[in-house]
Coordinates of C-alpha atoms in Angstrom, one line a residue:
M20 CA 22.8 -2.5 47.8
N21 CA 18.9 -2.5 47.9
R22 CA 17.5 1.2 46.7
F23 CA 15.6 3.9 49.1
D24 CA 14.8 7.3 49.9
Y25 CA 17.3 10.2 51.6
V26 CA 16.2 12.3 53.6
R27 CA 18.7 15.0 55.4
A28 CA 17.3 16.3 58.5
G29 CA 17.4 20.3 59.7
T30 CA 16.3 20.2 63.4
V31 CA 15.8 17.0 65.4
A32 CA 11.6 17.8 65.4
E33 CA 12.2 17.1 61.4
A34 CA 14.5 13.9 61.8
V35 CA 11.7 12.5 63.9
Q36 CA 8.9 13.6 61.6
A37 CA 10.5 11.7 59.0
F38 CA 11.0 8.4 60.4
G39 CA 8.4 5.9 59.7
A40 CA 8.4 1.8 59.3
G41 CA 11.7 1.0 57.3
A42 CA 13.7 3.6 57.9
R43 CA 17.3 4.7 59.6
F44 CA 18.9 7.0 60.9
I45 CA 22.4 7.8 59.4
A46 CA 25.7 9.9 60.3
G47 CA 28.9 8.9 59.9
G48 CA 27.6 5.2 58.2
T49 CA 30.7 3.0 59.6
N50 CA 28.6 -0.2 61.0
L51 CA 25.2 1.3 59.1
I52 CA 26.9 1.2 55.2
D53 CA 28.6 -2.1 55.8
L54 CA 25.3 -3.6 57.1
M55 CA 23.3 -2.3 54.0
K56 CA 26.4 -3.7 51.6
Y57 CA 26.0 -7.1 53.3
E58 CA 21.9 -6.6 52.8
V59 CA 21.6 -7.1 56.8
E60 CA 19.5 -3.7 56.9
K61 CA 18.1 -3.1 54.1
P62 CA 16.4 0.5 55.1
G63 CA 13.7 1.7 52.7
R64 CA 14.6 5.6 54.0
L65 CA 18.1 6.7 55.5
I66 CA 17.8 10.4 57.9
D67 CA 20.5 12.2 57.4
I68 CA 21.2 14.0 61.2
T69 CA 25.0 15.0 60.1
R70 CA 23.5 18.9 60.0
L71 CA 22.1 18.7 63.1
P72 CA 23.7 20.9 65.8
L73 CA 24.4 18.2 67.9
D74 CA 28.9 17.0 68.2
Q75 CA 28.8 19.9 70.6
I76 CA 30.3 19.0 74.3
E77 CA 30.1 20.9 76.8
D78 CA 30.4 21.1 80.8
H79 CA 26.0 20.2 82.1
A80 CA 25.2 19.7 85.8
G81 CA 28.7 19.1 87.2
G82 CA 30.1 16.7 84.6
L83 CA 29.9 17.1 80.6
R84 CA 27.3 16.3 78.3
I85 CA 28.7 15.2 74.5
G86 CA 26.6 15.4 71.7
A87 CA 25.2 12.8 69.9
L88 CA 27.4 14.0 67.0
A89 CA 30.4 14.2 68.2
T90 CA 33.3 12.4 66.7
N91 CA 35.2 9.7 68.4
A92 CA 38.4 11.3 67.8
K93 CA 36.8 15.2 69.3
V94 CA 35.6 13.1 72.3
A95 CA 38.4 11.0 72.8
Y96 CA 40.8 14.4 72.6
D97 CA 39.7 17.3 74.5
E98 CA 41.0 18.3 76.9
R99 CA 38.2 18.1 79.9
V100 CA 37.6 14.0 78.7
T101 CA 41.3 13.6 79.4
A102 CA 41.6 15.8 82.7
R103 CA 38.2 14.2 83.8
Y104 CA 37.6 10.6 81.9
P105 CA 40.7 9.3 81.0
L106 CA 38.9 6.1 81.1
L107 CA 36.9 6.8 78.9
R108 CA 39.4 8.6 76.4
N109 CA 41.2 5.0 76.9
A110 CA 38.4 3.0 75.2
I111 CA 38.2 4.8 72.7
L112 CA 41.3 4.9 71.5
A113 CA 41.7 1.1 72.5
G114 CA 39.2 0.9 69.6
A115 CA 39.2 1.0 66.1
S116 CA 41.8 2.9 63.4
A117 CA 42.1 6.7 63.5
Q118 CA 40.3 7.3 60.0
L119 CA 37.2 5.1 62.3
R120 CA 37.2 7.4 64.8
N121 CA 37.4 10.7 62.6
A122 CA 33.6 9.4 61.2
A123 CA 32.4 7.6 63.4
S124 CA 29.7 9.4 66.5
T125 CA 28.8 9.3 69.5
G126 CA 24.9 8.1 69.5
G127 CA 26.2 6.0 66.1
N128 CA 28.7 4.0 68.7
L129 CA 26.1 3.7 70.9
L130 CA 23.9 1.4 68.7
Q131 CA 26.5 -0.7 67.0
R132 CA 25.4 -4.0 65.7
T133 CA 26.6 -7.5 66.8
R134 CA 30.3 -8.5 65.1
C135 CA 28.5 -12.4 65.3
Y136 CA 29.8 -14.5 62.1
Y137 CA 26.3 -15.3 61.3
F138 CA 24.4 -11.7 61.6
Y139 CA 26.5 -11.3 58.2
D140 CA 26.4 -14.1 56.9
V141 CA 22.3 -13.8 55.7
A142 CA 22.6 -17.6 53.7
T143 CA 22.5 -18.8 57.6
P144 CA 19.8 -17.9 60.1
C145 CA 19.6 -15.5 62.4
N146 CA 17.6 -14.1 65.0
K147 CA 18.3 -11.0 65.0
R148 CA 18.4 -10.7 61.1
E149 CA 15.4 -12.4 61.3
P150 CA 13.0 -13.3 64.2
G151 CA 11.7 -16.9 64.7
S152 CA 14.5 -18.3 61.9
G153 CA 17.1 -19.9 64.6
C154 CA 20.5 -18.6 66.0
S155 CA 22.9 -20.5 64.0
A156 CA 25.4 -19.3 66.7
I157 CA 24.5 -22.3 68.9
G158 CA 26.7 -24.9 68.3
G159 CA 28.5 -23.1 66.0
M160 CA 31.3 -21.7 66.2
T161 CA 31.3 -19.6 69.5
R162 CA 35.0 -18.5 70.0
I163 CA 33.8 -14.7 70.3
H164 CA 30.3 -15.2 71.4
A165 CA 28.7 -14.5 75.0
I166 CA 29.1 -16.5 78.1
F167 CA 26.5 -14.4 79.9
G168 CA 23.4 -13.1 79.6
T169 CA 22.8 -15.7 76.8
S170 CA 19.2 -17.1 75.7
E171 CA 17.8 -20.0 73.4
H172 CA 17.5 -17.1 71.1
C173 CA 20.9 -15.5 70.4
I174 CA 24.4 -15.7 72.4
A175 CA 25.9 -12.3 70.4
T176 CA 28.0 -10.0 71.7
H177 CA 28.3 -5.8 72.1
P178 CA 31.5 -5.2 69.4
S179 CA 32.0 -1.2 71.3
D180 CA 34.7 -0.8 73.8
M181 CA 33.4 3.2 74.3
C182 CA 30.5 1.9 75.5
I183 CA 31.7 -0.4 78.4
A184 CA 33.7 2.7 79.4
L185 CA 30.4 4.5 79.4
A186 CA 28.4 2.2 81.6
A187 CA 31.7 2.3 83.8
L188 CA 31.1 6.1 84.4
E189 CA 27.9 5.3 84.7
A190 CA 26.6 7.5 81.8
T191 CA 23.4 8.6 80.6
V192 CA 21.1 8.8 77.4
Q193 CA 19.5 11.9 76.4
V194 CA 16.7 10.8 73.8
S195 CA 13.9 12.7 71.6
G196 CA 11.2 10.9 70.6
P197 CA 7.2 11.4 69.2
Q198 CA 6.5 11.1 72.5
G199 CA 9.2 13.6 73.8
D200 CA 12.1 13.4 74.9
R201 CA 13.6 11.7 78.6
S202 CA 16.8 10.6 79.7
I203 CA 18.1 7.0 79.7
P204 CA 20.3 5.5 82.6
F205 CA 23.3 3.6 80.7
S206 CA 22.8 0.5 82.6
E207 CA 19.2 0.2 81.1
F208 CA 19.9 1.3 77.4
H209 CA 21.0 -1.8 75.6
R210 CA 19.5 -5.3 76.5
L211 CA 20.0 -8.3 76.6
P212 CA 19.0 -10.4 74.1
G213 CA 16.1 -12.6 76.1
D214 CA 12.9 -14.1 73.7
T215 CA 13.7 -10.9 71.1
P216 CA 17.3 -10.5 69.9
E217 CA 16.7 -8.5 67.6
K218 CA 15.8 -5.3 70.0
D219 CA 19.6 -4.4 70.9
T220 CA 18.4 -1.0 72.9
N221 CA 15.1 -0.4 74.3
L222 CA 14.5 2.7 71.9
T223 CA 11.4 3.4 70.8
P224 CA 10.6 3.6 66.9
G225 CA 11.4 6.8 66.2
E226 CA 13.2 8.2 68.8
I227 CA 16.9 9.3 68.3
I228 CA 19.9 10.2 71.1
V229 CA 20.7 14.0 71.6
S230 CA 23.1 13.4 73.9
V231 CA 25.4 11.4 76.6
D232 CA 25.4 12.9 80.1
L233 CA 28.3 12.1 81.4
P234 CA 28.3 12.8 85.5
E235 CA 31.0 14.2 87.8
S236 CA 34.3 13.4 87.3
R237 CA 34.9 9.5 87.6
F238 CA 38.0 7.9 88.6
P239 CA 40.4 10.6 86.9
Q240 CA 43.3 9.2 88.5
H241 CA 42.3 5.2 89.5
F242 CA 40.9 4.1 86.0
T243 CA 42.0 0.8 82.8
Y244 CA 40.1 0.2 80.2
L245 CA 42.2 -3.2 79.1
K246 CA 41.2 -4.7 76.5
L247 CA 42.5 -8.4 74.8
R248 CA 41.6 -9.5 71.2
D249 CA 43.3 -12.0 69.0
R250 CA 45.6 -9.0 67.7
L251 CA 46.5 -5.7 68.4
S252 CA 45.2 -3.5 65.5
Y253 CA 41.5 -2.9 65.9
A254 CA 40.5 -6.1 66.3
F255 CA 37.0 -6.8 68.5
A256 CA 37.7 -7.6 72.3
L257 CA 37.8 -11.4 73.5
V258 CA 37.3 -9.8 76.9
S259 CA 37.5 -6.1 78.1
V260 CA 37.2 -4.8 81.4
A261 CA 36.4 -1.4 82.4
A262 CA 37.8 -0.5 85.8
G263 CA 37.6 2.9 87.8
L264 CA 38.1 2.8 91.7
E265 CA 37.9 5.6 94.1
L266 CA 40.6 4.8 97.1
D267 CA 40.6 6.1 100.7
G268 CA 44.2 5.3 101.5
D269 CA 44.4 1.3 100.6
T270 CA 41.3 0.5 101.6
V271 CA 38.5 0.4 98.2
K272 CA 35.7 3.0 98.7
T273 CA 34.2 3.2 95.4
A274 CA 34.3 0.6 92.2
R275 CA 32.9 0.1 89.3
L276 CA 33.5 -2.5 86.7
A277 CA 32.6 -3.3 83.4
L278 CA 33.2 -6.2 80.9
G279 CA 33.3 -6.5 77.2
G280 CA 32.7 -9.0 75.0
V281 CA 30.8 -11.3 76.9
A282 CA 27.5 -10.0 77.0
H283 CA 25.0 -8.9 75.0
K284 CA 25.2 -5.5 76.9
P285 CA 27.8 -4.6 79.1
W286 CA 28.2 -6.3 81.6
R287 CA 27.9 -5.4 84.9
N288 CA 28.0 -7.2 88.3
R289 CA 26.8 -5.1 91.2
E290 CA 27.3 -7.7 93.9
A291 CA 31.2 -8.0 93.3
E292 CA 31.9 -4.2 93.0
A293 CA 30.4 -3.9 96.6
L294 CA 32.3 -6.6 97.7
L295 CA 34.6 -4.5 96.6
E296 CA 33.7 -1.3 98.5
G297 CA 35.5 -1.1 102.3
R298 CA 37.8 -4.0 101.1
P299 CA 41.6 -3.7 100.6
A300 CA 43.2 -3.5 97.5
T301 CA 44.9 -6.5 96.6
R302 CA 44.9 -9.6 94.8
E303 CA 43.1 -11.5 96.7
S304 CA 40.2 -8.6 97.1
F305 CA 40.0 -8.2 93.0
Q306 CA 40.2 -12.2 92.6
A307 CA 37.3 -12.3 95.3
A308 CA 35.2 -10.2 92.5
A309 CA 36.4 -11.8 89.9
D310 CA 35.4 -15.5 90.8
L311 CA 32.1 -13.8 91.6
I312 CA 31.2 -12.6 88.4
V313 CA 32.6 -15.0 86.9
A314 CA 30.8 -18.0 88.6
E315 CA 27.5 -17.3 86.2
A316 CA 29.2 -17.5 83.3
K317 CA 27.0 -19.9 80.6
P318 CA 30.2 -20.9 78.0
Q319 CA 29.6 -22.9 74.2
A320 CA 31.7 -25.2 73.3
T321 CA 34.3 -23.1 71.9
N322 CA 34.7 -20.3 74.1
G323 CA 34.7 -21.8 77.3
F324 CA 38.2 -20.4 77.5
K325 CA 37.1 -16.6 77.9
I326 CA 35.9 -17.8 81.6
D327 CA 39.9 -18.0 82.7
L328 CA 40.6 -15.0 80.5
A329 CA 38.3 -12.7 82.1
R330 CA 38.9 -13.7 85.4
R331 CA 42.6 -12.8 84.5
A332 CA 41.5 -9.4 82.8
I333 CA 39.5 -8.9 85.7
V334 CA 42.1 -9.3 88.5
R335 CA 45.0 -7.4 85.8
G336 CA 42.6 -4.5 85.6
L337 CA 41.7 -3.5 88.6
E338 CA 46.0 -4.7 89.7
Q339 CA 46.3 -1.7 87.7
A340 CA 43.5 0.2 88.4
A341 CA 44.9 0.2 92.0
A342 CA 47.9 1.4 91.3
G343 CA 47.5 4.8 88.9
T344 CA 49.3 2.8 85.5
P345 CA 46.5 2.6 83.3
Q346 CA 46.6 -0.3 80.4
S347 CA 46.7 1.4 77.0
L348 CA 48.8 4.2 76.6
S349 CA 50.3 6.7 78.2
D350 CA 50.0 10.2 77.1
K351 CA 52.8 10.5 76.0
R352 CA 52.4 7.6 73.1
I353 CA 49.2 8.2 72.2
Q354 CA 49.3 11.7 71.2

């Protein structure tokens, strides 16, 4: 691990002021420390933000405001999250081990880097590590890689479970930086790779996440977080589906759908959501939405299976949401 300076910030303003070229904010460190050990990240300065007063979960504007330093475990087991945003709870609990959830922060979860094999292997070219060096994944082993929103420079996927639920819930990210405070709709927070795959988010240098705001309670009854993976024990998703429905009898009034494991950011298709609204909550409707979503998939040599896997997962997830029988775990099993 390379040598680095260490600074402990007492306020958000101090953290922003301490930021400079080669600096990184650190809280739980569950991803950053691994990256440093593999020499994927070599920050010259770590700014410790764990003492900032950003770990609260508060009622806000009819919804909830989750502080950036609230741990994943704290969020998952908060009574208001359980009652009003069970989709978020189930997504978090489908993620890492209990030990990691106790350390990982909400803000850090949004900033996870990809789990691409080649990104972690510093002996191979990677445009995310070294822009312009090439993408070793293209033409390589692509089982875990993206089928949506790729570019000739990168086909990596976003790894978070929590973020897929936040995308479906249409959260807002509050940030603070050298130019002041601003709000970023969750759909605009993460980026597709395009020509700049090294940029995972639309944060500007020195900006720090302060909170994640949830709107009024969404989908407390008709939701699911379905995660398909190679093994049940804390693996990253091959395909995941966060689905939330508001029903008027047997008719879909509102639909929100986000996919994980398939793109550089949580993947939504608003046309498919609109297609569902006003239609009966039936397998035929759900299959039509799934077909619309996967029609734009562009697989690589060894991940074409994800197209059918995603199609089936979307239909299954929507059926579970409509029936009010979420995938993960009943309350008795998660306690």
